[in-house]
Coordinates of N, CA and C in Angstrom, one line a residue:
Chain A
X215 N -18.2 13.5 2.4 CA -17.1 13.0 1.7 C -17.2 11.4 1.6
X216 N -17.3 10.9 0.4 CA -17.3 9.5 0.2 C -15.9 8.9 0.3
X217 N -14.9 9.7 0.1 CA -13.5 9.1 0.1 C -13.2 8.5 -1.2
X218 N -12.6 7.3 -1.2 CA -12.3 6.6 -2.4 C -13.4 5.5 -2.6
X219 N -14.0 5.5 -3.7 CA -15.0 4.5 -4.0 C -14.6 3.6 -5.2
X220 N -14.9 2.3 -5.1 CA -14.6 1.4 -6.1 C -15.8 0.6 -6.5
X221 N -16.0 0.4 -7.8 CA -17.1 -0.5 -8.2 C -16.6 -1.4 -9.3
X222 N -17.0 -2.7 -9.4 CA -17.9 -3.3 -8.5 C -17.1 -3.8 -7.3
X223 N -17.7 -4.4 -6.3 CA -17.1 -5.0 -5.2 C -16.6 -6.4 -5.5
X224 N -17.4 -7.1 -6.3 CA -17.0 -8.5 -6.7 C -17.3 -8.6 -8.2
X225 N -16.5 -9.4 -8.9 CA -16.7 -9.6 -10.3 C -16.1 -11.0 -10.7
X226 N -16.9 -11.7 -11.5 CA -16.4 -12.9 -12.1 C -16.4 -12.8 -13.6
X227 N -15.2 -13.1 -14.2 CA -15.1 -12.9 -15.7 C -14.6 -14.3 -16.3
X228 N -15.0 -14.4 -17.5 CA -14.4 -15.6 -18.2 C -13.1 -15.1 -18.9
X229 N -12.2 -16.1 -19.1 CA -11.0 -15.8 -19.8 C -11.3 -15.1 -21.2
X230 N -10.6 -14.0 -21.4 CA -10.7 -13.3 -22.7 C -11.7 -12.1 -22.7
X231 N -12.5 -12.1 -21.6 CA -13.5 -11.0 -21.5 C -12.7 -9.7 -21.1
X232 N -13.3 -8.6 -21.4 CA -12.7 -7.3 -20.9 C -13.7 -6.6 -19.9
X233 N -13.1 -5.8 -19.1 CA -14.0 -5.0 -18.2 C -13.2 -3.9 -17.7
X234 N -13.9 -3.0 -17.0 CA -13.3 -1.8 -16.4 C -13.7 -1.7 -14.9
X235 N -12.6 -1.6 -14.1 CA -12.9 -1.4 -12.7 C -12.9 0.1 -12.5
X236 N -13.9 0.6 -11.8 CA -14.1 2.0 -11.6 C -13.5 2.4 -10.3
X237 N -12.9 3.6 -10.3 CA -12.4 4.2 -9.0 C -12.6 5.7 -9.1
X238 N -13.2 6.3 -8.0 CA -13.4 7.7 -7.9 C -13.1 8.2 -6.5
X239 N -12.6 9.4 -6.5 CA -12.4 10.1 -5.2 C -12.9 11.5 -5.2
X240 N -13.4 12.0 -4.1 CA -14.0 13.3 -4.0 C -13.2 14.2 -3.1
X241 N -11.9 13.9 -3.0 CA -11.0 14.7 -2.1 C -10.1 15.7 -2.8
X242 N -10.3 15.7 -4.1 CA -9.4 16.6 -5.0 C -8.0 16.2 -4.9
X243 N -7.7 14.9 -4.8 CA -6.3 14.4 -4.7 C -5.7 14.4 -6.1
X244 N -4.5 14.8 -6.2 CA -3.8 14.7 -7.5 C -3.3 13.3 -7.8
X245 N -2.8 12.6 -6.8 CA -2.2 11.3 -7.0 C -3.2 10.2 -6.8
X246 N -3.2 9.3 -7.9 CA -4.1 8.1 -7.7 C -3.3 6.9 -8.3
X247 N -3.6 5.7 -7.7 CA -2.9 4.5 -8.1 C -3.8 3.3 -8.0
X248 N -3.4 2.3 -8.7 CA -4.0 1.0 -8.6 C -3.0 -0.1 -8.2
X249 N -3.4 -0.9 -7.2 CA -2.6 -2.0 -6.8 C -3.4 -3.3 -6.9
X250 N -2.7 -4.4 -7.0 CA -3.3 -5.7 -6.9 C -2.7 -6.4 -5.7
X251 N -3.5 -7.2 -5.0 CA -3.0 -7.9 -3.8 C -3.3 -9.4 -4.0
X252 N -2.2 -10.2 -4.0 CA -2.3 -11.6 -4.1 C -1.6 -12.2 -2.9
X253 N -2.1 -13.4 -2.5 CA -1.5 -14.0 -1.2 C 0.0 -14.1 -1.3
X254 N 0.7 -13.7 -0.3 CA 2.1 -13.8 -0.2 C 2.9 -12.8 -1.0
X255 N 2.2 -12.0 -1.8 CA 2.9 -11.0 -2.7 C 2.7 -9.6 -2.2
X256 N 2.0 -9.3 -1.2 CA 1.8 -8.0 -0.8 C 0.9 -7.2 -1.8
X257 N 1.2 -5.9 -1.8 CA 0.5 -5.0 -2.7 C 1.5 -4.6 -3.8
X258 N 1.1 -4.9 -5.1 CA 1.9 -4.5 -6.2 C 1.3 -3.4 -7.0
X259 N 2.1 -2.4 -7.4 CA 1.6 -1.3 -8.1 C 1.4 -1.6 -9.6
X260 N 0.2 -1.3 -10.1 CA -0.1 -1.6 -11.5 C 0.2 -0.4 -12.3
X261 N -0.6 0.7 -12.1 CA -0.4 2.0 -12.7 C -0.7 3.1 -11.7
X262 N -0.1 4.3 -12.0 CA -0.4 5.4 -11.2 C -0.5 6.7 -12.0
X263 N -1.0 7.7 -11.4 CA -1.2 9.0 -12.1 C -0.9 10.1 -11.1
X264 N -0.1 11.1 -11.6 CA 0.2 12.2 -10.7 C -0.7 13.4 -11.0
X265 N -1.6 13.2 -11.9 CA -2.6 14.3 -12.2 C -3.4 14.0 -13.4
X266 N -4.4 14.8 -13.6 CA -5.3 14.5 -14.8 C -4.4 14.6 -16.1
X267 N -4.6 13.6 -16.9 CA -3.9 13.5 -18.2 C -2.5 12.9 -18.1
X268 N -2.1 12.5 -16.9 CA -0.8 11.9 -16.8 C -0.9 10.6 -16.1
X269 N -0.4 9.5 -16.8 CA -0.4 8.2 -16.2 C 1.0 7.6 -16.4
X270 N 1.3 6.6 -15.6 CA 2.6 5.9 -15.8 C 2.5 4.5 -15.3
X271 N 3.4 3.6 -15.7 CA 3.4 2.2 -15.3 C 4.0 2.0 -13.9
X272 N 3.5 1.0 -13.2 CA 4.0 0.6 -12.0 C 4.9 -0.7 -12.1
X273 N 4.8 -1.6 -11.2 CA 5.6 -2.8 -11.2 C 5.0 -3.9 -12.1
X274 N 3.7 -4.0 -12.2 CA 3.0 -5.1 -13.0 C 2.0 -4.5 -13.9
X275 N 2.3 -3.7 -14.9 CA 1.3 -3.1 -15.8 C 0.8 -3.9 -16.9
X276 N 1.4 -5.1 -17.2 CA 1.0 -5.8 -18.4 C -0.4 -6.4 -18.3
X277 N -1.2 -6.1 -19.3 CA -2.6 -6.6 -19.3 C -3.6 -5.6 -18.8
X278 N -3.1 -4.4 -18.4 CA -4.0 -3.4 -17.8 C -3.7 -2.1 -18.6
X279 N -4.8 -1.3 -18.7 CA -4.7 0.1 -19.2 C -5.4 1.0 -18.2
X280 N -4.9 2.3 -18.2 CA -5.6 3.3 -17.4 C -5.6 4.6 -18.2
X281 N -6.5 5.4 -17.7 CA -6.6 6.8 -18.3 C -7.0 7.7 -17.1
X282 N -6.7 9.0 -17.2 CA -7.1 9.9 -16.2 C -7.5 11.2 -16.9
X283 N -8.8 11.2 -17.2 CA -9.3 12.4 -17.9 C -9.8 13.5 -16.9
X284 N -10.1 13.1 -15.7 CA -10.5 14.0 -14.7 C -9.7 13.8 -13.4
X285 N -9.7 14.7 -12.5 CA -9.0 14.5 -11.2 C -9.7 13.4 -10.4
X286 N -11.0 13.3 -10.6 CA -11.8 12.5 -9.7 C -11.7 11.0 -10.1
X287 N -11.6 10.7 -11.3 CA -11.8 9.3 -11.8 C -10.5 8.7 -12.3
X288 N -10.3 7.4 -12.0 CA -9.1 6.7 -12.5 C -9.5 5.2 -12.8
X289 N -10.1 4.9 -13.9 CA -10.5 3.6 -14.2 C -9.4 2.7 -14.6
X290 N -9.5 1.4 -14.3 CA -8.5 0.4 -14.7 C -9.2 -0.6 -15.6
X291 N -8.6 -0.7 -16.8 CA -9.2 -1.6 -17.8 C -8.4 -2.9 -18.0
X292 N -9.1 -4.0 -17.9 CA -8.5 -5.3 -18.3 C -8.9 -5.6 -19.7
X293 N -7.9 -5.7 -20.6 CA -8.1 -5.8 -22.0 C -8.7 -7.2 -22.4
X294 N -8.0 -8.2 -21.9 CA -8.4 -9.6 -22.2 C -8.1 -10.4 -21.0
X295 N -9.1 -10.6 -20.1 CA -8.8 -11.2 -18.8 C -8.2 -12.6 -18.9
X296 N -7.3 -12.8 -17.9 CA -6.6 -14.1 -17.8 C -6.7 -14.6 -16.4
X297 N -6.7 -15.9 -16.1 CA -6.8 -16.4 -14.8 C -5.7 -15.8 -13.9
X298 N -4.5 -15.4 -14.4 CA -3.5 -14.8 -13.6 C -3.9 -13.4 -13.0
X299 N -5.0 -12.9 -13.6 CA -5.4 -11.6 -13.1 C -6.5 -11.7 -12.0
X300 N -6.7 -13.0 -11.6 CA -7.5 -13.2 -10.4 C -6.8 -12.6 -9.2
X301 N -7.5 -11.6 -8.5 CA -6.8 -10.9 -7.4 C -7.8 -10.0 -6.8
X302 N -7.3 -9.3 -5.7 CA -8.1 -8.2 -5.1 C -7.4 -6.9 -5.6
X303 N -8.2 -6.0 -6.1 CA -7.7 -4.8 -6.7 C -8.1 -3.6 -5.8
X304 N -7.0 -2.8 -5.4 CA -7.3 -1.6 -4.6 C -6.9 -0.4 -5.4
X305 N -7.7 0.6 -5.3 CA -7.4 2.0 -5.8 C -7.1 2.8 -4.6
X306 N -6.2 3.8 -4.8 CA -5.8 4.7 -3.7 C -5.6 6.1 -4.3
X307 N -5.7 7.1 -3.4 CA -5.4 8.4 -3.8 C -4.7 9.2 -2.6
X308 N -4.0 10.2 -3.0 CA -3.4 11.0 -2.0 C -3.2 12.4 -2.5
X309 N -2.9 13.4 -1.6 CA -2.8 14.7 -2.0 C -1.7 15.0 -2.9
X310 N -0.5 14.4 -2.6 CA 0.6 14.4 -3.5 C 1.5 15.6 -3.6
X311 N 1.1 16.7 -3.1 CA 2.0 17.8 -3.3 C 3.1 17.8 -2.2
X312 N 4.3 18.2 -2.6 CA 5.4 18.2 -1.6 C 5.8 16.9 -1.0
X313 N 5.7 15.9 -1.9 CA 6.0 14.5 -1.4 C 4.8 13.7 -1.1
X314 N 4.9 12.4 -1.2 CA 3.7 11.6 -1.1 C 3.1 11.7 0.3
X315 N 1.8 11.8 0.4 CA 1.1 11.9 1.6 C 0.5 10.6 1.9
X316 N -0.3 10.5 3.0 CA -1.1 9.3 3.3 C -1.9 8.9 2.2
X317 N -1.9 7.7 1.8 CA -2.8 7.2 0.7 C -4.1 6.7 1.3
X318 N -5.2 7.1 0.7 CA -6.5 6.7 1.1 C -6.9 5.6 0.1
X319 N -7.2 4.4 0.7 CA -7.6 3.3 -0.1 C -9.1 3.1 -0.2
X320 N -9.5 2.6 -1.4 CA -10.8 2.1 -1.6 C -11.0 0.8 -0.9
X321 N -12.3 0.3 -0.9 CA -12.6 -1.0 -0.2 C -12.1 -2.2 -1.0
X322 N -11.7 -2.1 -2.2 CA -11.2 -3.2 -3.0 C -12.3 -3.8 -3.9
X323 N -11.8 -4.4 -5.0 CA -12.7 -5.2 -5.9 C -12.1 -6.6 -6.0
X324 N -12.8 -7.6 -5.7 CA -12.4 -9.0 -5.7 C -12.8 -9.5 -7.1
X325 N -11.7 -9.8 -7.9 CA -12.0 -10.3 -9.3 C -11.5 -11.7 -9.4
X326 N -12.4 -12.5 -10.0 CA -12.1 -13.9 -10.3 C -12.2 -14.1 -11.8
X327 N -11.2 -14.7 -12.4 CA -11.2 -15.0 -13.8 C -11.1 -16.5 -14.0
X328 N -12.2 -17.0 -14.7 CA -12.3 -18.5 -14.8 C -11.9 -18.9 -16.2
Chain B
X18 N 17.8 0.9 -6.9 CA 16.6 0.2 -7.0 C 15.7 0.4 -5.8
X19 N 14.4 0.5 -6.1 CA 13.4 0.8 -5.0 C 12.9 -0.6 -4.6
X20 N 13.2 -0.9 -3.3 CA 12.8 -2.2 -2.8 C 12.5 -2.1 -1.3
X21 N 11.5 -2.9 -0.9 CA 11.2 -3.0 0.5 C 11.1 -4.5 0.9
X22 N 11.8 -4.9 1.9 CA 11.9 -6.3 2.4 C 11.3 -6.4 3.8
X23 N 10.3 -7.2 3.9 CA 9.8 -7.6 5.2 C 10.0 -9.1 5.3
X24 N 11.1 -9.4 6.0 CA 11.6 -10.8 6.1 C 10.7 -11.7 6.9
X25 N 9.9 -11.1 7.8 CA 9.0 -11.9 8.6 C 7.7 -12.1 7.9
X26 N 7.4 -13.3 7.5 CA 6.2 -13.5 6.8 C 5.0 -13.6 7.7
X27 N 5.2 -14.3 8.9 CA 4.2 -14.5 9.8 C 4.8 -14.5 11.2
X28 N 4.1 -13.9 12.2 CA 4.6 -13.9 13.6 C 3.4 -14.2 14.5
X29 N 3.6 -15.0 15.5 CA 2.6 -15.2 16.5 C 3.2 -14.9 17.9
X30 N 2.4 -14.1 18.6 CA 2.8 -13.8 20.0 C 1.6 -13.9 20.9
X31 N 1.9 -14.1 22.2 CA 0.8 -14.1 23.2 C 0.4 -12.7 23.6
X32 N -0.8 -12.5 23.8 CA -1.3 -11.1 24.2 C -0.5 -10.6 25.3
X33 N -0.2 -9.3 25.2 CA 0.5 -8.5 26.2 C 2.0 -8.6 26.0
X34 N 2.5 -9.4 25.1 CA 3.9 -9.4 24.7 C 4.2 -8.3 23.8
X35 N 5.4 -7.8 23.8 CA 5.9 -6.8 22.8 C 6.3 -7.5 21.5
X36 N 6.1 -6.9 20.4 CA 6.5 -7.5 19.1 C 7.1 -6.4 18.2
X37 N 8.1 -6.8 17.5 CA 8.7 -5.8 16.5 C 8.6 -6.4 15.1
X38 N 8.1 -5.6 14.2 CA 8.1 -6.0 12.8 C 9.2 -5.3 12.1
X39 N 9.9 -6.0 11.3 CA 11.1 -5.5 10.6 C 10.8 -5.0 9.2
X40 N 11.5 -3.9 8.8 CA 11.3 -3.4 7.5 C 12.7 -2.9 7.0
X41 N 13.2 -3.5 6.0 CA 14.5 -3.0 5.4 C 14.2 -2.5 4.0
X42 N 14.8 -1.4 3.6 CA 14.5 -0.8 2.3 C 15.8 -0.5 1.6
X43 N 15.6 -0.4 0.3 CA 16.8 -0.1 -0.6 C 16.4 1.1 -1.5
X44 N 17.2 2.1 -1.5 CA 17.0 3.3 -2.3 C 18.3 4.0 -2.6
X45 N 18.4 4.6 -3.8 CA 19.6 5.4 -4.1 C 19.3 6.9 -3.9
X46 N 18.0 7.2 -3.6 CA 17.6 8.6 -3.4 C 18.1 9.1 -2.0
X47 N 18.3 10.4 -1.9 CA 18.5 11.0 -0.6 C 17.2 11.5 -0.1
X48 N 16.2 11.7 -0.9 CA 14.9 12.1 -0.5 C 13.9 11.0 -0.7
X49 N 13.4 10.5 0.3 CA 12.4 9.4 0.2 C 11.5 9.4 1.4
X50 N 10.4 8.6 1.3 CA 9.4 8.5 2.4 C 9.1 7.1 2.7
X51 N 8.9 6.8 4.0 CA 8.6 5.5 4.4 C 7.2 5.5 5.1
X52 N 6.5 4.4 4.9 CA 5.2 4.3 5.5 C 5.0 2.9 6.1
X53 N 4.0 2.9 7.1 CA 3.5 1.6 7.5 C 1.9 1.7 7.4
X54 N 1.4 0.6 6.9 CA -0.1 0.4 6.8 C -0.5 -0.9 7.5
X55 N -1.7 -0.9 8.0 CA -2.3 -2.1 8.7 C -3.5 -2.6 7.9
X56 N -3.6 -3.9 7.7 CA -4.7 -4.5 7.0 C -5.3 -5.5 8.0
X57 N -6.4 -5.1 8.7 CA -7.1 -6.1 9.6 C -7.8 -7.1 8.8
X58 N -8.3 -8.1 9.5 CA -9.0 -9.2 8.8 C -10.2 -8.7 7.9
X59 N -10.8 -7.6 8.2 CA -11.9 -7.0 7.4 C -11.4 -6.6 6.1
X60 N -10.1 -6.4 5.9 CA -9.6 -6.2 4.5 C -9.2 -4.7 4.1
X61 N -9.7 -3.8 4.9 CA -9.4 -2.4 4.5 C -7.9 -2.1 4.9
X62 N -7.4 -1.1 4.2 CA -6.0 -0.7 4.5 C -6.0 0.6 5.3
X63 N -5.3 0.6 6.4 CA -5.3 1.7 7.3 C -3.9 2.3 7.4
X64 N -3.8 3.6 7.2 CA -2.5 4.3 7.3 C -2.1 4.4 8.8
X65 N -0.8 4.1 9.0 CA -0.3 4.3 10.4 C 0.7 5.4 10.6
X66 N 1.7 5.5 9.7 CA 2.7 6.5 9.8 C 3.4 6.8 8.5
X67 N 3.9 8.0 8.3 CA 4.7 8.5 7.2 C 5.9 9.1 7.8
X68 N 7.1 8.8 7.3 CA 8.3 9.4 7.7 C 9.2 9.8 6.6
X69 N 9.7 11.0 6.5 CA 10.6 11.4 5.4 C 12.1 11.1 5.8
X70 N 12.9 11.0 4.8 CA 14.3 10.6 5.0 C 15.1 11.6 5.8
X71 N 14.6 12.8 6.0 CA 15.4 13.8 6.7 C 15.0 13.8 8.2
X72 N 14.1 13.0 8.6 CA 13.6 13.0 10.0 C 13.9 11.6 10.6
X73 N 15.0 11.4 11.3 CA 15.3 10.1 11.9 C 14.8 10.0 13.3
X74 N 14.0 11.0 13.7 CA 13.5 10.9 15.1 C 12.5 9.7 15.2
X75 N 12.7 9.0 16.3 CA 11.8 7.9 16.5 C 10.4 8.5 16.9
X76 N 9.4 7.7 16.6 CA 8.0 8.2 16.9 C 7.3 7.2 17.8
X77 N 6.5 7.7 18.7 CA 5.7 6.9 19.5 C 4.3 7.4 19.5
X78 N 3.3 6.4 19.3 CA 1.9 6.8 19.3 C 1.2 5.7 20.1
X79 N 1.0 6.0 21.3 CA 0.3 5.0 22.2 C 1.2 3.8 22.4
X80 N 0.6 2.6 22.0 CA 1.4 1.4 22.1 C 2.3 1.1 20.9
X81 N 2.2 2.0 19.9 CA 3.0 1.8 18.7 C 4.2 2.7 18.7
X82 N 5.3 2.2 18.2 CA 6.5 3.0 18.1 C 7.3 2.6 16.8
X83 N 8.0 3.5 16.3 CA 8.8 3.3 15.1 C 10.2 3.7 15.2
X84 N 11.1 2.9 14.8 CA 12.5 3.1 14.9 C 13.1 3.3 13.5
X85 N 13.5 4.5 13.1 CA 14.0 4.7 11.7 C 15.5 4.8 11.8
X86 N 16.3 4.0 11.2 CA 17.7 4.1 11.2 C 18.3 4.0 9.8
X87 N 18.8 5.2 9.3 CA 19.3 5.3 7.9 C 20.6 4.5 7.8
X88 N 21.3 4.3 8.9 CA 22.6 3.6 8.8 C 22.4 2.1 8.4
X89 N 21.2 1.6 8.8 CA 21.0 0.2 8.5 C 19.8 0.1 7.5
X90 N 19.3 1.2 7.0 CA 18.2 1.2 6.0 C 17.0 0.4 6.6
X91 N 16.7 0.7 7.8 CA 15.6 0.0 8.4 C 14.5 1.0 9.0
X92 N 13.3 0.5 9.1 CA 12.2 1.3 9.6 C 11.3 0.3 10.3
X93 N 11.7 0.0 11.5 CA 11.0 -1.1 12.3 C 9.9 -0.6 13.1
X94 N 8.9 -1.4 13.3 CA 7.7 -1.1 14.0 C 7.5 -2.0 15.2
X95 N 7.3 -1.4 16.4 CA 7.1 -2.1 17.6 C 5.7 -1.9 18.2
X96 N 5.1 -3.0 18.6 CA 3.8 -2.9 19.3 C 4.1 -3.3 20.7
X97 N 3.8 -2.5 21.7 CA 4.1 -2.8 23.1 C 2.8 -3.3 23.7
X98 N 2.9 -4.3 24.5 CA 1.7 -4.8 25.2 C 0.6 -5.2 24.2
X99 N 0.9 -6.1 23.3 CA 0.0 -6.4 22.2 C -1.4 -6.8 22.6
X100 N -2.3 -6.5 21.8 CA -3.7 -6.9 22.0 C -4.2 -7.7 20.9
X101 N -5.3 -8.5 21.1 CA -5.8 -9.3 20.0 C -6.3 -8.4 18.8
X102 N -6.7 -7.2 19.1 CA -7.1 -6.3 18.0 C -5.9 -5.9 17.1
X103 N -4.7 -6.2 17.5 CA -3.6 -5.8 16.7 C -3.3 -6.9 15.6
X104 N -4.0 -8.0 15.7 CA -3.9 -9.1 14.7 C -4.3 -8.5 13.3
X105 N -3.3 -8.6 12.4 CA -3.5 -8.0 11.1 C -2.3 -8.3 10.2
X106 N -2.4 -7.9 9.0 CA -1.2 -7.9 8.1 C -0.7 -6.4 8.1
X107 N 0.6 -6.3 8.3 CA 1.2 -5.0 8.4 C 2.2 -4.8 7.2
X108 N 2.0 -3.7 6.5 CA 2.9 -3.4 5.3 C 3.7 -2.2 5.5
X109 N 5.0 -2.4 5.1 CA 5.9 -1.3 5.1 C 6.0 -0.8 3.6
X110 N 6.2 0.5 3.3 CA 6.2 1.0 2.0 C 7.2 2.1 1.8
X111 N 7.7 2.3 0.6 CA 8.7 3.2 0.3 C 8.3 4.1 -0.9
X112 N 8.6 5.3 -0.9 CA 8.4 6.2 -2.0 C 9.7 7.0 -2.2
X113 N 10.1 7.2 -3.5 CA 11.3 7.9 -3.8 C 10.9 9.2 -4.6
X114 N 11.5 10.3 -4.3 CA 11.2 11.5 -5.0 C 11.5 11.5 -6.4
X115 N 12.6 10.7 -6.8 CA 13.0 10.7 -8.2 C 12.2 9.8 -9.0
X116 N 11.2 9.1 -8.4 CA 10.4 8.2 -9.2 C 8.9 8.6 -9.1
X117 N 8.7 9.9 -9.2 CA 7.3 10.4 -9.2 C 6.6 10.1 -7.9
X118 N 7.4 9.8 -6.8 CA 6.8 9.5 -5.5 C 5.9 8.3 -5.5
X119 N 6.1 7.4 -6.5 CA 5.2 6.2 -6.5 C 5.6 5.4 -5.3
X120 N 4.6 4.7 -4.7 CA 4.7 4.0 -3.5 C 4.8 2.5 -3.7
X121 N 5.9 1.9 -3.3 CA 6.1 0.5 -3.4 C 6.0 -0.2 -2.1
X122 N 5.2 -1.3 -2.0 CA 5.0 -2.0 -0.7 C 5.9 -3.2 -0.6
X123 N 6.2 -3.5 0.6 CA 6.7 -4.8 0.9 C 5.6 -5.9 0.9
X124 N 6.0 -7.2 1.1 CA 5.1 -8.3 1.0 C 4.2 -8.4 2.3
X125 N 4.5 -7.7 3.3 CA 3.7 -7.7 4.5 C 4.1 -8.8 5.5
X126 N 3.8 -8.5 6.7 CA 4.0 -9.5 7.8 C 2.6 -9.7 8.5
X127 N 2.2 -11.0 8.5 CA 1.0 -11.3 9.2 C 1.2 -11.5 10.6
X128 N 0.6 -10.8 11.5 CA 0.7 -10.8 12.9 C -0.5 -11.5 13.6
X129 N -0.2 -12.5 14.4 CA -1.3 -13.2 15.1 C -1.0 -12.9 16.6
X130 N -2.0 -12.3 17.3 CA -1.9 -12.1 18.7 C -2.9 -13.1 19.4
X131 N -2.3 -14.0 20.1 CA -3.0 -15.1 20.7 C -3.5 -14.7 22.1
X132 N -4.8 -15.0 22.4 CA -5.3 -14.6 23.7 C -4.8 -15.5 24.8

């Protein structure tokens, strides 16, 4: 079991570039989510998905897109990177049935936008 | 409104002291879940506990204990006889059944255990 994997670990983008942060889990979890972590702001929910084909917005969705075509994968797309999107991004998954369960977090992606 | 407040931004205590991390939440749901996570300096997020709104029983796990009080909307976390390895950022989180169970985190409390 690899758990939750995220790629890349580090990324530097120029303003205006687009990219996709990859997230995959092999635990057959229904619930997946993306968070960003900024100093003093804790973890803020960007988007989440309660199952394949279903996604919804979290607290800070602007500038990000997601899709969930399979149970395993939940990529996060930055459409046009801005310096304000410099952050550490965490993907998480959980079983999800009968109420939220323990979330398993990936190792994070550190993104810098210049 | 779904909200979690961790008023203590940073706490420093000397090793072996007891320390309590506060968490106050806001919700209109009757069914909700509360969580604590730990983020050590290495950066990974570690699950500590999950509690549902129908279970107000306090929980103890080794040196860790949690006090859930619905009357004050609080879910506080106490570390007894703290150790240097307890140094980390601790997050409290809330999930509401009416909001797809999405999990919202507080801003975290950075705990320094001084040797």
